[in-house]
Coordinates of C-alpha atoms in Angstrom, one line a residue:
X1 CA 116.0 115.3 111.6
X2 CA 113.3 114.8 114.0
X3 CA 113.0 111.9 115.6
X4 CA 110.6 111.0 118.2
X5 CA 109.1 107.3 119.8
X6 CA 105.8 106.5 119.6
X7 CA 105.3 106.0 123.0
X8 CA 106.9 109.3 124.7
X9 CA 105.3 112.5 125.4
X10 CA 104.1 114.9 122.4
X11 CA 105.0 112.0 119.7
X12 CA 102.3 111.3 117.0
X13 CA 99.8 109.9 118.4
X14 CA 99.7 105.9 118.3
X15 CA 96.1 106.2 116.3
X16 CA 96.3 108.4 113.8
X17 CA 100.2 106.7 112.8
X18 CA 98.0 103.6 112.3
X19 CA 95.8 105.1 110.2
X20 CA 98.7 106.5 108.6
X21 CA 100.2 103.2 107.9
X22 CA 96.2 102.0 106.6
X23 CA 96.6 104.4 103.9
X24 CA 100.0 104.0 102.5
X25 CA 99.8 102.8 99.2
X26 CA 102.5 99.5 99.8
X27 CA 100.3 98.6 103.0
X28 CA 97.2 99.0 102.4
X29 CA 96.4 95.4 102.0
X30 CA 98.9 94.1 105.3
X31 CA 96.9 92.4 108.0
X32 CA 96.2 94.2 111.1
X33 CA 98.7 92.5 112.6
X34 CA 101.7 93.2 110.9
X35 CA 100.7 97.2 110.8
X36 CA 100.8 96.6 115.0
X37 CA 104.3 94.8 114.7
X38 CA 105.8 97.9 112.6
X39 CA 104.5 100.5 114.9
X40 CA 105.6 98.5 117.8
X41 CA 109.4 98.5 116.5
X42 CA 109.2 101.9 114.2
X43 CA 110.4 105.2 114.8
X44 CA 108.5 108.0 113.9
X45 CA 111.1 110.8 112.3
X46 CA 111.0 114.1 110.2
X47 CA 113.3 115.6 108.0
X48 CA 113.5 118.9 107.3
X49 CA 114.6 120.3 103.4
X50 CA 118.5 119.3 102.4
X51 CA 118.9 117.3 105.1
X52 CA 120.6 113.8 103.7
X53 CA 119.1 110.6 105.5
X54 CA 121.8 108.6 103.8
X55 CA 125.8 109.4 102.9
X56 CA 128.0 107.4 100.9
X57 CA 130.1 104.6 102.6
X58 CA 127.5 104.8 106.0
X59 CA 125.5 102.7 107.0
X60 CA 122.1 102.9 106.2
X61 CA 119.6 103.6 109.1
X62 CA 116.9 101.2 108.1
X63 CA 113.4 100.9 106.0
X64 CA 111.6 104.0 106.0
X65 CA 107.9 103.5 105.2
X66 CA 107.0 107.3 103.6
X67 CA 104.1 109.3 104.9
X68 CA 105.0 112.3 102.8
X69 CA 107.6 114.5 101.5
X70 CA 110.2 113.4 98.0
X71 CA 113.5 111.8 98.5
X72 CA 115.9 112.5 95.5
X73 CA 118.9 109.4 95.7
X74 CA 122.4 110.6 93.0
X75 CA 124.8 108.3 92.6
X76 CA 128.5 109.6 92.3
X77 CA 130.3 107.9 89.1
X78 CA 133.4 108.4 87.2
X79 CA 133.4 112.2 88.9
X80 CA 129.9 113.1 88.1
X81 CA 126.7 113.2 89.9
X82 CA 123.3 111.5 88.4
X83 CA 119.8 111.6 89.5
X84 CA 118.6 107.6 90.4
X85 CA 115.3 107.5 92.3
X86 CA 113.1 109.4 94.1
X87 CA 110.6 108.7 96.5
X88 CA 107.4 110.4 97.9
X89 CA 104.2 109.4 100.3
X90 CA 103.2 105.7 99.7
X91 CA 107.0 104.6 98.7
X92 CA 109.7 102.5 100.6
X93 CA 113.0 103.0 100.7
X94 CA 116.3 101.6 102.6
X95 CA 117.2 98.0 103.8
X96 CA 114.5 96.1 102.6
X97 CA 114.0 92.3 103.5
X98 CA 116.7 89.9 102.1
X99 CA 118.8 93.3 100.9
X100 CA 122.2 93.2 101.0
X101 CA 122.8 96.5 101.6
X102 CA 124.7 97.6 104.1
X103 CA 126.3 101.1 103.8
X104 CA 125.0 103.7 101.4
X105 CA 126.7 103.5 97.9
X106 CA 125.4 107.5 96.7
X107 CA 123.8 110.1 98.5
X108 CA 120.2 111.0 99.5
X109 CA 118.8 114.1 99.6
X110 CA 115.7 115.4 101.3
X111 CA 113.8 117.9 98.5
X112 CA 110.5 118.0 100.1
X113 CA 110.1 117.9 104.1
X114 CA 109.2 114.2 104.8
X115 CA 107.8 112.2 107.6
X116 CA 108.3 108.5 108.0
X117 CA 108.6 105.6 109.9
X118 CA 111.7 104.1 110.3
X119 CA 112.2 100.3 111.0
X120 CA 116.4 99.6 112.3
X121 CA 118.1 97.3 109.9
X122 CA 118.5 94.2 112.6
X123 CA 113.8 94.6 113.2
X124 CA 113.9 94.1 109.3
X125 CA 115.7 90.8 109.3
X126 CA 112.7 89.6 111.6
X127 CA 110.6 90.9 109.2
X128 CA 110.2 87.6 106.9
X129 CA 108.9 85.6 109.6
X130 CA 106.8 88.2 111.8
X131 CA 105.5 89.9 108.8
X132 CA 105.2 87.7 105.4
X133 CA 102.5 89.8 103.4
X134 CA 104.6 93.3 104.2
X135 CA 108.1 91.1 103.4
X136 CA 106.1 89.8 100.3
X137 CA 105.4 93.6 99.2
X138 CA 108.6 94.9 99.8
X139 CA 110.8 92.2 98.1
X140 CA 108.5 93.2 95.1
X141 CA 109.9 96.8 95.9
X142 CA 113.1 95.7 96.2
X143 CA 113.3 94.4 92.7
X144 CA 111.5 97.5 91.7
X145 CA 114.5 99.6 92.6
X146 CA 117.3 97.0 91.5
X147 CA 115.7 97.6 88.3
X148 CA 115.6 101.4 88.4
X149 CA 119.0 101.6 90.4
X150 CA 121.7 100.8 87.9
X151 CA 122.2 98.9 84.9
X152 CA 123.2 95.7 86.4
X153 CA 119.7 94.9 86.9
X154 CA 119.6 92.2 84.4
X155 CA 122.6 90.3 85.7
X156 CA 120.4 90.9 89.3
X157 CA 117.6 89.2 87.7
X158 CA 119.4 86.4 86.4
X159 CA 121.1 85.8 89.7
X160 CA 118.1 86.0 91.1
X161 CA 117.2 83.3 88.6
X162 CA 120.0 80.9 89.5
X163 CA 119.0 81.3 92.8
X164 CA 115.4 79.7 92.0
X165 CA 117.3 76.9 90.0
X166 CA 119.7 76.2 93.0
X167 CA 117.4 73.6 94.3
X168 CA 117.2 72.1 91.0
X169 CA 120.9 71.6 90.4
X170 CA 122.0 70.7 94.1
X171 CA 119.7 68.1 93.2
X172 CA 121.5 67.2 89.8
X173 CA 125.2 67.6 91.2
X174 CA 124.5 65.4 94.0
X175 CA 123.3 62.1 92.3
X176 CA 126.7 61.9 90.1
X177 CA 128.6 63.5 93.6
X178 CA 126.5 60.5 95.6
X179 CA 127.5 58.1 92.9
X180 CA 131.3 58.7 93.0
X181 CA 131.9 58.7 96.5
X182 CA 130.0 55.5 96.7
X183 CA 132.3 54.1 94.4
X184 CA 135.1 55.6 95.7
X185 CA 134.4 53.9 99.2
X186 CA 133.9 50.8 97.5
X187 CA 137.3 50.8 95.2
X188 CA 139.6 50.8 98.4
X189 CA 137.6 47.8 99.5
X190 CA 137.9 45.9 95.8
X191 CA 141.7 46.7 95.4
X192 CA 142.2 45.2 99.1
X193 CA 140.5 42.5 97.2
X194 CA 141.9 42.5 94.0
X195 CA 145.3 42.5 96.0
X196 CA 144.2 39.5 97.7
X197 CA 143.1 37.5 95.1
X198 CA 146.4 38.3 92.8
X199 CA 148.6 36.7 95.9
X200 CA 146.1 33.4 95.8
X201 CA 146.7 33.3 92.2
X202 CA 150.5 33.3 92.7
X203 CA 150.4 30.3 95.2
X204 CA 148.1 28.7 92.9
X205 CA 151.7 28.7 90.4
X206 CA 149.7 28.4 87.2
X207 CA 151.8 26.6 83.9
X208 CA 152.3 28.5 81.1
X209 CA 149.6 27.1 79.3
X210 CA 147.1 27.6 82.2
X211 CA 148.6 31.4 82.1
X212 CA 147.6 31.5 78.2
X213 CA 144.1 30.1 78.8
X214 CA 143.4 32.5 82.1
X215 CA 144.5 35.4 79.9
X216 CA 142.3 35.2 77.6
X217 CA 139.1 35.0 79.8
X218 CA 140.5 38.0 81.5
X219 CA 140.9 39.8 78.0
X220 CA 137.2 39.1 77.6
X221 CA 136.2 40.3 80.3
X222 CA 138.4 43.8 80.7
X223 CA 137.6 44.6 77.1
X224 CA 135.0 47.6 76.4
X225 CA 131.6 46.3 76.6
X226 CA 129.7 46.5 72.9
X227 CA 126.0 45.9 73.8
X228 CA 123.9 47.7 76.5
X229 CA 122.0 44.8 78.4
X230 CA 117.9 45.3 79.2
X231 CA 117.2 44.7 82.9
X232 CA 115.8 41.3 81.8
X233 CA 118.7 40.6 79.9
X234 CA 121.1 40.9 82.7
X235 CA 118.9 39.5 85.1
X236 CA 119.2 36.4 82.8
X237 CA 123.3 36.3 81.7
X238 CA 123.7 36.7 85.8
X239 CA 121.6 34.1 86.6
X240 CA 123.2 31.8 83.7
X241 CA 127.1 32.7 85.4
X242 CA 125.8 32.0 88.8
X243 CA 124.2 28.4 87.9
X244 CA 127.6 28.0 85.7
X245 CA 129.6 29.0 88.8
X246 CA 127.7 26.7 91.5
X247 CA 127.9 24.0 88.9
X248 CA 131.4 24.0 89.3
X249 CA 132.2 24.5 93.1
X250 CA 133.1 28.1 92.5
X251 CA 131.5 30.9 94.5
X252 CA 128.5 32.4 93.6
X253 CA 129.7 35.9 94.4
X254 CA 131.4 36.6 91.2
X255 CA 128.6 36.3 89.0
X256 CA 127.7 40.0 89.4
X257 CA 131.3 41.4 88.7
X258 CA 131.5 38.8 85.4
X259 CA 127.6 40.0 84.4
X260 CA 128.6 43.4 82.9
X261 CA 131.8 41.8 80.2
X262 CA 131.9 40.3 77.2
X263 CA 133.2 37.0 79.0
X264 CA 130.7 34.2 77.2
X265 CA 130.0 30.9 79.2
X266 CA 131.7 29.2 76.6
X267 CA 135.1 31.1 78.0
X268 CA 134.5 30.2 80.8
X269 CA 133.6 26.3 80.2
X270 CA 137.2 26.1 78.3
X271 CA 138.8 27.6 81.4
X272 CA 137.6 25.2 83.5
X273 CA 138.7 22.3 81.0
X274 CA 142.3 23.8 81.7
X275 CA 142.4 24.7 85.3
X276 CA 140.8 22.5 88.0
X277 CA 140.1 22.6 92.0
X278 CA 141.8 25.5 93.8
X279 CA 143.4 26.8 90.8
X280 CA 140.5 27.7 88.8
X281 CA 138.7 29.2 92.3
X282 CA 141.8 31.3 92.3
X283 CA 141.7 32.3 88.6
X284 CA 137.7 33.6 89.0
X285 CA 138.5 35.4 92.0
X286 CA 141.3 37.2 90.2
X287 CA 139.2 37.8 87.4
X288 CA 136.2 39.0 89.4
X289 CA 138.0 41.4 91.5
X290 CA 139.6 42.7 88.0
X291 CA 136.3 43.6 86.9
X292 CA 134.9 45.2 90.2
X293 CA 138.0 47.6 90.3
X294 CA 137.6 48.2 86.1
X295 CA 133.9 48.8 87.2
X296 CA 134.2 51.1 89.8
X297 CA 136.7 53.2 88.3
X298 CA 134.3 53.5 85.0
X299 CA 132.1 54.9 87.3
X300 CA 133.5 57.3 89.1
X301 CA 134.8 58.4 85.7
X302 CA 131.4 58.9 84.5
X303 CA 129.9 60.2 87.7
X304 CA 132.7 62.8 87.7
X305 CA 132.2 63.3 83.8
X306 CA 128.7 64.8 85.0
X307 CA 129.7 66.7 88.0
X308 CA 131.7 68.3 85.2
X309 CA 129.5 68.7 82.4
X310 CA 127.0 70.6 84.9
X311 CA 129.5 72.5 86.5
X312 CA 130.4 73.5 82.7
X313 CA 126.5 74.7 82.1
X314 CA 126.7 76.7 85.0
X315 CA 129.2 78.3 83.8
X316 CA 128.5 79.0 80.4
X317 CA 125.2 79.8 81.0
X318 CA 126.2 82.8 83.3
X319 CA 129.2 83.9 80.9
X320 CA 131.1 84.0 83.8
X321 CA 134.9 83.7 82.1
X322 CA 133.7 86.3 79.5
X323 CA 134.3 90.0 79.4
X324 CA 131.1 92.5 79.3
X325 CA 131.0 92.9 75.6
X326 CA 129.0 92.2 72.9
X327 CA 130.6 89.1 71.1
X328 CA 129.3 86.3 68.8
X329 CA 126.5 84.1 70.8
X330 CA 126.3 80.7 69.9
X331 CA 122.1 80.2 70.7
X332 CA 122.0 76.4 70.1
X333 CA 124.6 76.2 73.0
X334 CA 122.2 79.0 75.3
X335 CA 119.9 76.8 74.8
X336 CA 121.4 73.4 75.6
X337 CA 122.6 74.8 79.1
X338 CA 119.8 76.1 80.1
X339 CA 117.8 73.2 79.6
X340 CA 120.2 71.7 81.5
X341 CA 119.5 73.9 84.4
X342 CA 116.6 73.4 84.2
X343 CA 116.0 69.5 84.0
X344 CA 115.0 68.9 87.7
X345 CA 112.3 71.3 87.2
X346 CA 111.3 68.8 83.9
X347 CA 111.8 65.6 86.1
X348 CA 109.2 67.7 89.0
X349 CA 106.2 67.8 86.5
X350 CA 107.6 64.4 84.6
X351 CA 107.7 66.9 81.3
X352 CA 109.3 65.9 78.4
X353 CA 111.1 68.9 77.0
X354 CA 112.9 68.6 73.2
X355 CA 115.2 70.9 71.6
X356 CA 114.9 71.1 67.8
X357 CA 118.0 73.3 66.4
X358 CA 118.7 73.8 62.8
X359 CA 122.0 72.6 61.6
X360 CA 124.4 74.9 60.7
X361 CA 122.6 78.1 62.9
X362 CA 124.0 81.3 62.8
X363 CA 125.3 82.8 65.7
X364 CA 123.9 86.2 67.2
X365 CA 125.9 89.4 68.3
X366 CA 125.3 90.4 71.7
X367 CA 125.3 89.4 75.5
X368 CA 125.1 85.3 75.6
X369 CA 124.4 85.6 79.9
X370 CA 121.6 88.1 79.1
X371 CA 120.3 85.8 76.4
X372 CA 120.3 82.7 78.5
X373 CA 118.3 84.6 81.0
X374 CA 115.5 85.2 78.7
X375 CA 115.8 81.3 77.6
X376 CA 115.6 80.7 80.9
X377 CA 112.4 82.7 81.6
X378 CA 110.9 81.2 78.6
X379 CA 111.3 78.1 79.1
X380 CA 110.6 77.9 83.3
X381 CA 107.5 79.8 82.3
X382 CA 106.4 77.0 79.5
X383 CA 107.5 74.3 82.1
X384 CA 105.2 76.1 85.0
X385 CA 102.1 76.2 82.0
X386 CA 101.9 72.8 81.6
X387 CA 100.1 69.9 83.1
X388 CA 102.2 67.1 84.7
X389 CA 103.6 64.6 81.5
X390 CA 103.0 68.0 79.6
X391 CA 105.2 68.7 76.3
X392 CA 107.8 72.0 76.1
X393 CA 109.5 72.0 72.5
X394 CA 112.1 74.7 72.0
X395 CA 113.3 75.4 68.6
X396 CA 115.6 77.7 67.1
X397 CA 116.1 78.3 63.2
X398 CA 117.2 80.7 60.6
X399 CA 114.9 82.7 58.9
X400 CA 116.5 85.0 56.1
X401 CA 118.8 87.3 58.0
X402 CA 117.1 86.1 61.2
X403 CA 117.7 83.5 63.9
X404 CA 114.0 82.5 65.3
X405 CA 113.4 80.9 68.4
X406 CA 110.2 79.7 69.7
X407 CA 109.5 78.2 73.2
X408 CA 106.3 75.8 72.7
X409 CA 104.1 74.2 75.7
X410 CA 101.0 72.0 75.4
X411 CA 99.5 74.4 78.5
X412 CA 96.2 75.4 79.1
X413 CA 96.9 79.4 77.1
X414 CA 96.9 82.7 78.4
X415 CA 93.5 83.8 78.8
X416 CA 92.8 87.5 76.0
X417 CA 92.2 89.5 79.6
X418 CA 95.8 88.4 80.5
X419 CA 97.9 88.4 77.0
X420 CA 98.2 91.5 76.1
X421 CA 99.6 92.8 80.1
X422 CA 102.4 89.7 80.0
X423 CA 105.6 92.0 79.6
X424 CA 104.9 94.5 81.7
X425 CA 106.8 94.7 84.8
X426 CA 105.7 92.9 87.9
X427 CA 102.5 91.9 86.0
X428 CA 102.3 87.9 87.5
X429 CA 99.5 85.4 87.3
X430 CA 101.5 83.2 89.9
X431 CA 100.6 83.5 93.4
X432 CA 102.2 85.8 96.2
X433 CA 105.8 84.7 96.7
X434 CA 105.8 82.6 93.4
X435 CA 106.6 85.2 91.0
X436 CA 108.3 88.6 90.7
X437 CA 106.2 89.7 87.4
X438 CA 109.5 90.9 86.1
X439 CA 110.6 87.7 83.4
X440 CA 108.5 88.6 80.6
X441 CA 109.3 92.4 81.7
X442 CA 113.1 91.5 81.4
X443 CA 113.1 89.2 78.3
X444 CA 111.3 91.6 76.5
X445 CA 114.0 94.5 77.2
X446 CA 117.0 92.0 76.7
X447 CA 115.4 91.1 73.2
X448 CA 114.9 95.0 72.7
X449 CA 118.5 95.5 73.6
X450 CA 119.8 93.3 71.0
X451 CA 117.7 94.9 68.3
X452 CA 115.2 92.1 68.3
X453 CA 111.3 91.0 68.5
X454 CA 109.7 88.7 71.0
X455 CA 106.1 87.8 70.4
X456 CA 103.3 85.5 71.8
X457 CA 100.7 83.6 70.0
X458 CA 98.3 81.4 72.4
X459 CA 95.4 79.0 72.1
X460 CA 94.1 76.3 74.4
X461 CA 96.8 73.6 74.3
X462 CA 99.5 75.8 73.0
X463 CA 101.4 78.8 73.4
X464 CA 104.5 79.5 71.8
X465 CA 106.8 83.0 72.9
X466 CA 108.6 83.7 69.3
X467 CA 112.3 85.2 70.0
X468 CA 113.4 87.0 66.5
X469 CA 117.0 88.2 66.7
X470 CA 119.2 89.7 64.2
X471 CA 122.3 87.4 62.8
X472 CA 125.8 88.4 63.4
X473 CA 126.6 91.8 62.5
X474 CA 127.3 94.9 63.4
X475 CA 128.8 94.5 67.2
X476 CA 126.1 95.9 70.0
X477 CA 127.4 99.0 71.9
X478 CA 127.8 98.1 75.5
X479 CA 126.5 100.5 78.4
X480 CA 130.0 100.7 79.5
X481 CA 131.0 101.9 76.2
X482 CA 128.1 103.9 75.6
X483 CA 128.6 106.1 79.0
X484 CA 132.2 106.7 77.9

């Protein structure tokens, strides 16, 4: 390898490396800028026919912007040796922004004499803020080679996906999380309370019949709520406790604990004609901080319930517990988790999004995380069509030996210039940074994979992606199994 700086004596000169970097077919577009900044920190190197820019297990030198030359990258597997990627003038290859990689996992060969510039690993993590359009252009590449590189690249994608939903469900795991550590703060304080008012109530040294009478009011109001009370309505039941309560001498502050039971003013009238003074202040205390403590335990229940229930979507919807093999997919469920996932996304454009599932649907053989990614791609793409208050309906029925889903939005269409280019790969109407082009791309070859049809019709004010997949049957053969 050659390998000489732009600024010592005999390198390239500064000029014609520029116009170098002009031409090449990923930077052709940069600003002027961000061509300077990568001369300013590249290296200009050669290499020379079999030499091997990158080993297994080291580390890899950096991003080499290709001037000319071919590349060949093998990867070494279960004792053989397979062809990859290559590269030639007008590619990229090594780190890229926001790659992982770190040390080489197969070898690259040089076929071709190359030139290059070659940016080191720790420029390219500056790259995102001093170059955005070039980091823009080589994330796209990026997902270019995860696609080409191995056979994980649909799990890749769907990470990738998660990763755009994260936002979504921090945002959904943290109102039930917020909820129960409210409450949680707030129960030590009511069972200080609660502990309180039981020791007035001893002092108090109730009869037995005053016992039978309290008793009851405090069955009404521990037992399970049967109605759901309308703002209005509870505005009103608490304001009719707290006149009951001021009416006689009793404080106002356990009207709102004594709203939310079935404890009628009627209960509490009879009460009052068997305790009197002190003793029937101590009963409603008791009573009250019974209820706050039942209250905020129900919902730290419920808030925790939630945490749950998401954390459950999450995993389901990645197949995470499940072995990498075909098995029966249960596609109402697919689609229930991801809608999940995606309900913050909904709540953003105030969307209403229905799911309409045949009862009694089949189940599908295949991969249920590869199928939720290309739910999730349908639907996110629907949700992205539409107008704020816009409509997504997802459906999914049998249709002879067929399970038929169909993702429906209320959007503006795909335009006839722009329908028939939708699944090809990195083909995006969204803007620079908003899209990789590779959902439709990756749906389609999912739905391929497990022996099925996707389709598209469109019109102004709706578009429907049709996903057509064969019932349970014979099992799908695995690339694991298939290689063996």
């Amino acid at each position: 390898m050659t390998n000489q700086p732009l600024d010592a004596s005999g390198s390239p000169d500064p000029a014609a490396l520029r116009q170098r970097l002009r031409a090449h077919r990923a930077l052709s577009d940069a600003p002027e800028a961000e061509l300077d900044w990568l001369l300013e920190h590249g290296t200009f190197i050669r290499y020379e026919v079999g030499e091997q820019p990158v080993s297994p297990g080291k580390p890899v030198a950096g991003l080499y912007i290709l001037f000319k030359g071919r590349l060949t990258h093998y990867s070494h597997r279960g004792g053989t040796t397979r062809k990859v990627l290559d590269w030639g003038a007008g590619d990229v290859t090594g780190v890229l922004p926001y790659s992982r990689m770190g040390v080489a996992v197969g070898t690259t060969v040089v076929d071709e004499a190359a030139e290059a510039l070659l940016v080191p690993p720790e420029i390219v993590a500056d790259m995102p803020v001093a170059c955005p359009h070039v980091t823009a252009v080589l994330v796209h590449t990026m997902l270019d080679r995860a696609r080409e590189f191995t056979s994980s690249d649909l799990q890749l994608e769907k990470l990738a996906s998660l990763g755009r939903l994260a936002a979504g469900m921090a945002h959904e795991l943290n109102n039930p999380a917020s909820a129960a550590a409210r409450s949680a703060r707030f129960l030590s304080e009511a069972l200080a309370e609660s502990d309180a008012a039981s020791r007035a109530l001893g002092e108090a040294a109730l009869s037995e019949s005053e016992k039978v009478l309290l008793e009851n009011a405090r069955t009404l109001c521990l037992a399970p709520a049967t109605s759901v009370l309308s703002p209005l309505q509870r505005a009103d039941r608490e304001e009719a406790i707290t006149d009951w309560l001021t009416a006689h001498g009793a404080d106002a502050s356990f009207a709102a604990p004594l709203t939310d039971t079935e404890l009628r003013l009627e209960t509490l009238t009879e009460l009052a004609g068997g305790l009197a003074g002190d003793k029937l202040g101590a009963a409603l205390r008791w009573m009250a901080a019974a209820c706050t403590v039942r209250a905020l335990a129900y919902e730290i229940e419920q808030a925790s319930s939630r945490v749950h229930e998401l954390v459950s979507a999450v995993k389901t919807f990645t197949y995470m517990d499940h072995a990498s093999a075909p098995e029966p997919v249960d596609v109402e469920k697919g689609l229930t988790d991801t809608l999940a996932m995606l309900a913050a996304k909904a709540r953003g454009k105030a969307a209403a999004v229905k799911l309409e599932a045949a009862t009694g649907l089949p189940r599908v053989n295949g991969f249920g995380g590869e199928l939720n990614q290309v739910w999730t791609n349908l639907i996110d793409n629907a949700l992205d069509a539409v107008d704020e208050g816009g409509q997504v309906t997802v459906t999914a029925a049998r249709d002879e030996e067929s399970v038929v889903v169909r993702v429906i939005d209320d959007g503006p269409g795909i335009p006839p210039d722009v329908k028939n280019r939708i699944f090809d790969p990195f083909f995006t109407t969204k803007p620079v940074g908003s899209g990789t082009g590779l959902g439709l791309d990756i749906a389609r070859r999912i739905v391929s994979r497990h022996e099925g049809l996707i389709a598209v019709t469109t019109e102004p004010g709706k578009t429907e992606l049709r996903v057509t997949l064969p019932v349970a049957g014979p099992r799908l053969v695995s690339d694991d199994q298939t290689s063996s």
